[in-house]
Coordinates of C-alpha atoms in Angstrom, one line a residue:
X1 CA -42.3 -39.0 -104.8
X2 CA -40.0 -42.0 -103.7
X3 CA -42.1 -45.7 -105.3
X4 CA -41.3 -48.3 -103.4
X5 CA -40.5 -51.9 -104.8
X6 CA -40.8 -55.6 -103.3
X7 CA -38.4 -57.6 -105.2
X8 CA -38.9 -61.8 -104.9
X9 CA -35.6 -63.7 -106.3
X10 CA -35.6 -67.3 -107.4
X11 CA -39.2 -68.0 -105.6
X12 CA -38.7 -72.0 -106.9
X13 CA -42.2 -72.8 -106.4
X14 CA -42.7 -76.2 -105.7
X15 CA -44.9 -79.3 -104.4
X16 CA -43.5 -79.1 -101.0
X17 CA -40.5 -77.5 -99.1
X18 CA -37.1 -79.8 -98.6
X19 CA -37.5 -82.7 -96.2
X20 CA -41.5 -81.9 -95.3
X21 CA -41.5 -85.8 -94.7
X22 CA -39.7 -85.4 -91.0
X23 CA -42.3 -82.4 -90.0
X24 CA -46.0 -83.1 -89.0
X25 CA -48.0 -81.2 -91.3
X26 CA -45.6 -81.6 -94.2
X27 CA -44.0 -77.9 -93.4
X28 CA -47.5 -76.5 -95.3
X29 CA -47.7 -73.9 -92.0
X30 CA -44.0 -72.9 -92.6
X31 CA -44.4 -72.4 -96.3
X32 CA -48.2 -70.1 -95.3
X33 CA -46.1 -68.2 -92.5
X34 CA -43.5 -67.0 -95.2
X35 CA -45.8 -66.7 -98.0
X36 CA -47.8 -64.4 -95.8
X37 CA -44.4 -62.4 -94.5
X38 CA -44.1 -61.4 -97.8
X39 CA -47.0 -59.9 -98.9
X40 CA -46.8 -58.4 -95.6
X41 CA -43.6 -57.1 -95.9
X42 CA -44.8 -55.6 -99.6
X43 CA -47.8 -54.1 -98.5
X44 CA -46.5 -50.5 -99.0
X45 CA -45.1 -51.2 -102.5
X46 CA -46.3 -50.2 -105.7
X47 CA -44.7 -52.4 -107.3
X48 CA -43.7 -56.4 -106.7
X49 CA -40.7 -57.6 -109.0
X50 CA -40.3 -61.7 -109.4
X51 CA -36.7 -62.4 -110.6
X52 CA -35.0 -65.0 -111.4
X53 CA -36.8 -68.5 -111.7
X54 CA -40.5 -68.5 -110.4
X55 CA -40.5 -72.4 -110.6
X56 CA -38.8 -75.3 -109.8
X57 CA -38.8 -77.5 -112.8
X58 CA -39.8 -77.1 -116.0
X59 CA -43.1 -79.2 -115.5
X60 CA -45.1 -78.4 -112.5
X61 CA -48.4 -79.8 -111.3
X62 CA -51.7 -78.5 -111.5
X63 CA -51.3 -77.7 -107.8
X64 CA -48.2 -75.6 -108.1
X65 CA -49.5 -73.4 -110.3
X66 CA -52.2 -72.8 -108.8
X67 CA -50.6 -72.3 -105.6
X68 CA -48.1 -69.4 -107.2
X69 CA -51.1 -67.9 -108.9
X70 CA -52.8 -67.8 -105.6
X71 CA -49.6 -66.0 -104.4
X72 CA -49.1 -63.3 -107.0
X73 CA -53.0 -62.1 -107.1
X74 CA -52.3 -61.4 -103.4
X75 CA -50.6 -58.4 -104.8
X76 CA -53.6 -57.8 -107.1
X77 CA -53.4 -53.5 -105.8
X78 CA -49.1 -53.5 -107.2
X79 CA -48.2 -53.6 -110.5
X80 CA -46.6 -57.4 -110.6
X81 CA -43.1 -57.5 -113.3

């Protein structure tokens, strides 16, 4: 039986996506549509692989991790490396 796998490379979560200050709505609609895409894309995976860095700076906000938390429990039914 073939296992499929949804591999995420250099996610960089951050605060907001580059030069949010020239779109109305800060881009947050952009960053939900790809967000969503993914775990779209995945939904026949078993398993979801993060590589490479899963955050932008070594000290994130509150917000940011909970925002990437959010993200990975979407895959809650995949085993999540």
């Amino acid at each position: 039986m073939n296992k499929s796998i949804g591999i995420i490379g250099d996610f960089h979560a951050r605060e907001a996506l580059s030069y949010d200050s020239y779109v109305k709505g800060g881009r947050e609609g952009e960053k939900k549509e790809i967000l969503d895409f993914i775990v779209s894309s995945f939904k026949d995976c078993e398993y979801v692989i993060f590589m490479g860095d899963c955050f932008n700076s070594k000290n994130n906000s509150s917000k940011v991790i909970k925002e990437f938390t959010e993200f990975v429990e979407r895959f809650s039914d995949k085993e999540v490396f």
